[in-house]
Amino acid sequence: MSFTTPPRPFDITALFPRLAPLARTATRLHPRPGSPTVHDSSVGGPLLWPADEPWPYCEEQHDSRVEPVVHSPDDIRILRRDQAAAEERLRLDPRAPAATPEERENWERIKVGRPWSDDPVPLLPVAQLYARDVPFPRPSGADLLQILWCPFDHETPHPKTALFWRSAATITDVLDAPPEPPVVQSVYYLPEPCLFSPEQVTEFPHFRELDKELRDQLDDTSNWETIDPARYQAYAYDPGELYRNNLSTAPGWKTGGWTRWDPTDPVDRSCPECGTEAVPLLTIASSEWDGGSGTWIAEEEPANPSPPPLGAQNGNFTLIDIVGGYNLQLHVCPANPSHPHIELVQ
């Protein structure tokens, strides 16, 4: 289905005309659980991967002390299936058992974990984007982007991503059964298969990317005097917070637009190969919204979905979590997107 972002609470450019030329288009992806194929833009779905191309592996060593109990991808899928079944059973009958004997048996078996492996780790599919569905910066001749990651922390506490650019029309023989890692560090590093419902929205720079004069103007309540304070206070404690959470950058999975900064201030995003300033490519988000950004919840989003998909309560439909609720934002060089990309956790 399609998803529609509600109109912003206020026309920010009418209040602050200097923001108008800073507008950028972002594409919110609205991932929702589904059964993607290799021909779909998706999260955690199968990839249009050439059968004659070796599957990528991570050759780095991973620290077994970070997570003493690890699980296989199939065990995680069983746990998620059982959890969804239990939630639906209790929704239909609140007096139903919290777990069936089979579910308890699965839990007792799985909670023990799997043996740690020091072998090279097959990468996991994270996302696949077709340019026909989703606009994104790409090299000449490429119309397909595939993002994979190693499901273990590396020099920073999140999975390490790899990008692959392709021309979809050149792939006629597809790899049927790519390898999977025997274990993953966290259940949150295994994406739940989702389909996208792309929607273009307008974004403005995050508060911390504005010059000091504009930041001061946004924080000055007198500049909002044409709006009843009770109206903006319905969305935030002060105008600056209103701008940050509801008028500048969209939460959730998206391509393009502006970078969201929280908790750090903006950092250098120069291409490591040529020095060109990198631009946002893809935001891998831990949730579609949070407590401060409720105005971004799609109009079609049911308040009490029945049955509720896993993650629906907090907008985390992909079941990915980055460092306890943050986003992993991938940036690429606009001069040549095939240059090494930049990862930012915000």
XYZ file of N, CA, C and O in Angstrom, residues 36-144:
436
model
N 9.377 -10.101 -0.310
C 10.023 -9.578 -1.506
C 10.666 -10.677 -2.333
O 11.027 -11.747 -1.822
N 10.807 -10.403 -3.626
C 11.541 -11.266 -4.546
C 12.807 -10.534 -4.981
O 13.038 -9.377 -4.612
N 13.609 -11.187 -5.810
C 14.848 -10.570 -6.285
C 14.566 -9.371 -7.180
O 15.466 -8.565 -7.446
N 13.335 -9.219 -7.635
C 12.988 -8.118 -8.532
C 12.365 -6.942 -7.791
O 11.894 -5.996 -8.415
N 12.357 -6.992 -6.453
C 11.755 -5.932 -5.648
C 12.814 -5.105 -4.951
O 13.880 -5.609 -4.572
N 12.501 -3.833 -4.728
C 13.252 -3.017 -3.784
C 12.801 -3.426 -2.381
O 11.593 -3.469 -2.103
N 13.753 -3.717 -1.502
C 13.347 -4.332 -0.239
C 14.413 -4.173 0.824
O 15.551 -3.768 0.568
N 14.010 -4.515 2.045
C 14.923 -4.714 3.173
C 14.963 -6.202 3.467
O 13.910 -6.853 3.541
N 16.148 -6.752 3.641
C 16.283 -8.137 4.070
C 15.729 -9.157 3.112
O 15.511 -10.317 3.500
N 15.488 -8.777 1.865
C 14.952 -9.716 0.886
C 16.049 -10.347 0.047
O 17.235 -10.007 0.186
N 15.677 -11.257 -0.831
C 16.678 -11.864 -1.715
C 17.197 -10.843 -2.721
O 16.481 -9.920 -3.116
N 18.447 -11.010 -3.118
C 19.087 -10.065 -4.018
C 19.180 -10.623 -5.439
O 19.301 -11.831 -5.641
N 19.136 -9.719 -6.393
C 19.405 -10.073 -7.788
C 20.918 -10.187 -7.933
O 21.586 -9.290 -8.443
N 21.451 -11.290 -7.429
C 22.899 -11.481 -7.367
C 23.333 -12.425 -8.479
O 22.777 -13.514 -8.625
N 24.325 -12.049 -9.277
C 24.756 -12.915 -10.382
C 25.262 -14.262 -9.886
O 26.050 -14.340 -8.934
N 24.806 -15.333 -10.523
C 25.201 -16.673 -10.090
C 26.692 -16.918 -10.259
O 27.275 -17.752 -9.546
N 27.325 -16.215 -11.200
C 28.751 -16.439 -11.451
C 29.654 -15.499 -10.656
O 30.865 -15.474 -10.864
N 29.079 -14.730 -9.722
C 29.887 -13.811 -8.905
C 29.986 -14.346 -7.480
O 28.966 -14.659 -6.859
N 31.202 -14.485 -6.951
C 31.347 -15.011 -5.586
C 30.598 -14.144 -4.569
O 30.559 -12.921 -4.684
N 30.020 -14.807 -3.597
C 29.343 -14.091 -2.522
C 30.391 -13.448 -1.615
O 31.425 -14.062 -1.317
N 30.165 -12.208 -1.155
C 31.178 -11.538 -0.333
C 31.206 -12.060 1.109
O 30.172 -12.391 1.687
N 32.402 -12.095 1.667
C 32.632 -12.525 3.043
C 33.401 -11.432 3.783
O 34.142 -10.655 3.175
N 33.235 -11.391 5.096
C 34.065 -10.545 5.945
C 35.199 -11.401 6.477
O 34.965 -12.432 7.122
N 36.436 -10.966 6.221
C 37.616 -11.730 6.621
C 38.179 -11.263 7.958
O 39.142 -11.852 8.463
N 37.592 -10.206 8.540
C 38.134 -9.673 9.782
C 37.817 -10.585 10.972
O 36.860 -11.368 10.936
N 38.597 -10.446 12.009
C 38.335 -11.167 13.250
C 37.280 -10.406 14.061
O 37.262 -9.180 14.094
N 36.401 -11.155 14.727
C 35.338 -10.550 15.519
C 35.494 -10.984 16.970
O 35.901 -12.107 17.250
N 35.149 -10.097 17.871
C 35.402 -10.298 19.295
C 34.266 -11.096 19.931
O 33.145 -10.600 20.090
N 34.544 -12.323 20.304
C 33.519 -13.187 20.900
C 33.101 -12.725 22.289
O 32.058 -13.141 22.803
N 33.884 -11.834 22.910
C 33.552 -11.373 24.268
C 32.431 -10.338 24.259
O 31.813 -10.086 25.287
N 32.169 -9.747 23.091
C 31.141 -8.706 23.020
C 29.766 -9.289 23.294
O 28.921 -8.677 23.952
N 29.509 -10.488 22.799
C 28.194 -11.125 22.951
C 28.423 -12.596 23.280
O 28.722 -13.397 22.391
N 28.290 -12.987 24.557
C 28.624 -14.365 24.929
C 27.689 -15.417 24.344
O 28.097 -16.565 24.150
N 26.433 -15.045 24.057
C 25.475 -15.995 23.478
C 25.047 -15.470 22.116
O 24.538 -14.348 21.999
N 25.276 -16.255 21.091
C 24.926 -15.847 19.729
C 23.994 -16.891 19.121
O 23.963 -18.050 19.542
N 23.239 -16.460 18.134
C 22.218 -17.316 17.530
C 22.399 -17.372 16.025
O 22.975 -16.473 15.408
N 21.858 -18.418 15.437
C 21.873 -18.537 13.985
C 20.711 -17.731 13.405
O 19.709 -17.478 14.086
N 20.813 -17.318 12.134
C 19.677 -16.619 11.516
C 18.379 -17.419 11.575
O 17.309 -16.851 11.833
N 18.460 -18.730 11.367
C 17.226 -19.534 11.405
C 16.614 -19.563 12.796
O 15.381 -19.543 12.945
N 17.447 -19.620 13.838
C 16.911 -19.589 15.203
C 16.186 -18.274 15.468
O 15.117 -18.247 16.099
N 16.750 -17.172 14.998
C 16.107 -15.870 15.185
C 14.775 -15.820 14.456
O 13.776 -15.292 14.976
N 14.733 -16.388 13.264
C 13.472 -16.400 12.516
C 12.406 -17.221 13.253
O 11.223 -16.865 13.266
N 12.817 -18.332 13.877
C 11.866 -19.150 14.639
C 11.341 -18.358 15.833
O 10.129 -18.354 16.110
N 12.224 -17.666 16.538
C 11.792 -16.864 17.693
C 10.802 -15.782 17.258
O 9.792 -15.539 17.935
N 11.068 -15.128 16.149
C 10.161 -14.085 15.671
C 8.819 -14.680 15.251
O 7.765 -14.101 15.537
N 8.861 -15.829 14.610
C 7.603 -16.479 14.212
C 6.782 -16.839 15.434
O 5.567 -16.600 15.476
N 7.449 -17.392 16.452
C 6.722 -17.776 17.671
C 6.177 -16.553 18.396
O 5.060 -16.573 18.929
N 6.960 -15.468 18.425
C 6.485 -14.252 19.091
C 5.258 -13.684 18.389
O 4.285 -13.286 19.037
N 5.294 -13.665 17.053
C 4.145 -13.163 16.302
C 2.921 -14.033 16.538
O 1.795 -13.529 16.689
N 3.121 -15.351 16.576
C 2.001 -16.259 16.813
C 1.413 -16.054 18.210
O 0.184 -16.056 18.392
N 2.286 -15.845 19.199
C 1.804 -15.636 20.567
C 1.028 -14.328 20.682
O -0.023 -14.276 21.340
N 1.514 -13.273 20.045
C 0.812 -11.986 20.100
C -0.567 -12.085 19.452
O -1.546 -11.544 19.961
N -0.651 -12.787 18.337
C -1.944 -12.934 17.677
C -2.882 -13.810 18.500
O -4.076 -13.523 18.615
N -2.346 -14.862 19.114
C -3.176 -15.743 19.943
C -3.760 -14.973 21.126
O -4.954 -15.095 21.424
N -2.938 -14.156 21.770
C -3.413 -13.397 22.926
C -4.338 -12.260 22.508
O -5.203 -11.842 23.272
N -4.145 -11.755 21.298
C -5.073 -10.720 20.817
C -6.473 -11.300 20.647
O -7.470 -10.657 20.990
N -6.538 -12.512 20.115
C -7.836 -13.150 19.898
C -8.457 -13.637 21.197
O -9.676 -13.645 21.353
N -7.596 -14.064 22.142
C -8.097 -14.580 23.408
C -7.109 -14.225 24.519
O -6.078 -14.898 24.665
N -7.368 -13.174 25.284
C -6.424 -12.765 26.344
C -6.153 -13.854 27.367
O -5.152 -13.784 28.086
N -7.025 -14.864 27.440
C -6.817 -15.952 28.401
C -6.024 -17.094 27.816
O -5.758 -18.095 28.486
N -5.628 -16.986 26.555
C -4.852 -18.041 25.911
C -3.468 -18.153 26.554
O -2.980 -17.204 27.180
N -2.814 -19.308 26.418
C -1.486 -19.468 27.018
C -0.481 -18.534 26.359
O -0.524 -18.290 25.154
N 0.424 -18.005 27.177
C 1.448 -17.104 26.648
C 2.385 -17.822 25.693
O 2.963 -17.204 24.795
N 2.539 -19.130 25.877
C 3.401 -19.920 24.990
C 2.858 -21.337 24.908
O 2.364 -21.882 25.909
N 2.938 -21.914 23.743
C 2.555 -23.312 23.562
C 3.738 -24.198 23.957
O 4.872 -23.719 24.073
N 3.507 -25.494 24.166
C 4.644 -26.379 24.476
C 5.736 -26.324 23.402
O 6.926 -26.334 23.731
N 5.343 -26.246 22.139
C 6.345 -26.170 21.074
C 7.145 -24.876 21.164
O 8.375 -24.875 21.002
N 6.468 -23.768 21.465
C 7.174 -22.490 21.584
C 8.140 -22.512 22.763
O 9.265 -22.009 22.669
N 7.713 -23.089 23.897
C 8.612 -23.191 25.050
C 9.810 -24.070 24.734
O 10.944 -23.768 25.130
N 9.558 -25.156 24.015
C 10.661 -26.044 23.630
C 11.647 -25.319 22.718
O 12.872 -25.446 22.877
N 11.117 -24.531 21.774
C 11.991 -23.761 20.886
C 12.843 -22.782 21.694
O 14.047 -22.641 21.467
N 12.207 -22.076 22.648
C 12.925 -21.088 23.437
C 14.019 -21.746 24.270
O 15.153 -21.241 24.345
N 13.702 -22.867 24.926
C 14.701 -23.538 25.755
C 15.893 -23.992 24.925
O 17.041 -23.950 25.384
N 15.631 -24.429 23.709
C 16.715 -24.861 22.837
C 17.530 -23.677 22.334
O 18.769 -23.701 22.347
N 16.847 -22.624 21.923
C 17.538 -21.513 21.265
C 18.294 -20.641 22.253
O 19.355 -20.097 21.921
N 17.786 -20.489 23.477
C 18.418 -19.566 24.419
C 19.829 -19.999 24.796
O 20.639 -19.175 25.271
N 20.159 -21.249 24.578
C 21.508 -21.746 24.869
C 22.527 -21.122 23.924
O 23.687 -20.907 24.284
N 22.089 -20.791 22.706
C 22.981 -20.192 21.732
C 23.677 -21.214 20.867
O 23.487 -22.434 20.996
N 24.492 -20.719 19.976
C 25.247 -21.538 19.031
C 26.740 -21.352 19.259
O 27.178 -20.337 19.809
N 27.554 -22.308 18.800
C 29.013 -22.160 18.948
C 29.529 -20.963 18.163
O 29.066 -20.675 17.054
N 30.487 -20.252 18.746
C 31.137 -19.133 18.058
C 31.981 -19.674 16.908
O 32.570 -20.757 16.996
N 32.041 -18.919 15.827
C 32.839 -19.308 14.669
C 33.847 -18.219 14.363
O 33.517 -17.030 14.361
N 35.092 -18.611 14.100
C 36.143 -17.678 13.706
C 36.400 -17.716 12.205
O 37.354 -17.106 11.719
N 35.549 -18.419 11.482
C 35.693 -18.489 10.035
C 35.240 -17.182 9.390
O 34.506 -16.393 10.011
N 35.646 -16.920 8.141
C 35.112 -15.754 7.425
C 33.589 -15.786 7.413
O 32.971 -16.854 7.302
N 32.966 -14.604 7.531
C 31.518 -14.504 7.713
C 30.853 -14.082 6.398
O 31.171 -13.010 5.865
N 29.926 -14.891 5.871
C 29.155 -14.425 4.702
C 28.349 -13.182 5.066
O 27.735 -13.124 6.130
N 28.350 -12.190 4.197
C 27.582 -10.983 4.471
C 26.091 -11.255 4.331
O 25.665 -12.150 3.588
N 25.303 -10.461 5.058
C 23.847 -10.576 5.023
C 23.252 -9.473 4.144
O 23.679 -8.318 4.222
N 22.245 -9.792 3.323
C 21.548 -8.724 2.592
C 20.818 -7.794 3.543
O 20.112 -8.243 4.446
N 21.014 -6.501 3.348
C 20.316 -5.496 4.151
C 19.241 -4.809 3.315
O 18.088 -4.711 3.730
N 19.607 -4.332 2.123
C 18.629 -3.618 1.300
C 19.000 -3.752 -0.170
O 20.166 -3.949 -0.525
N 17.994 -3.655 -0.994
C 18.153 -3.636 -2.445
C 17.274 -2.518 -2.993
O 16.080 -2.451 -2.666
N 17.856 -1.635 -3.790
C 17.136 -0.489 -4.324
C 17.221 -0.499 -5.848
O 18.325 -0.517 -6.408
N 16.066 -0.485 -6.493
C 15.992 -0.300 -7.936
C 15.720 1.176 -8.208
O 14.828 1.777 -7.598
N 16.470 1.748 -9.154
C 16.304 3.166 -9.469
C 14.914 3.468 -10.013
O 14.439 4.599 -9.896
N 14.237 2.487 -10.577
C 12.871 2.717 -11.084
C 11.911 2.991 -9.936
O 10.857 3.604 -10.123
N 12.259 2.528 -8.720
C 11.397 2.698 -7.545
C 11.850 3.851 -6.662
O 11.010 4.563 -6.096
N 13.154 3.978 -6.511
C 13.715 4.883 -5.521
C 14.850 5.681 -6.153
O 15.800 5.085 -6.668
N 14.803 7.005 -6.128
C 15.937 7.784 -6.632
C 17.101 7.755 -5.643
O 16.906 7.861 -4.439
N 18.300 7.596 -6.164
C 19.496 7.645 -5.326
C 20.694 7.956 -6.217
O 20.680 7.639 -7.423
N 21.725 8.598 -5.685
C 22.925 8.852 -6.479
C 23.582 7.537 -6.869
O 23.707 6.625 -6.040
N 23.996 7.427 -8.117
C 24.554 6.159 -8.594
C 25.537 6.407 -9.741
O 25.452 7.413 -10.439
N 26.447 5.455 -9.955
C 27.386 5.587 -11.069
C 26.651 5.479 -12.404
O 25.556 4.919 -12.494
N 27.270 6.004 -13.451
C 26.695 5.924 -14.789
C 26.474 4.467 -15.185
O 27.355 3.621 -14.996
N 25.285 4.173 -15.711
C 24.963 2.823 -16.166
C 24.390 1.915 -15.101
O 23.901 0.824 -15.417
N 24.427 2.322 -13.830
C 23.890 1.488 -12.748
C 22.454 1.882 -12.455
O 22.126 3.072 -12.411
N 21.595 0.891 -12.265
C 20.214 1.156 -11.875
C 19.784 0.292 -10.697
O 18.607 0.198 -10.381
N 20.763 -0.341 -10.046
C 20.474 -1.237 -8.931
C 21.580 -1.082 -7.891
O 22.764 -1.088 -8.225
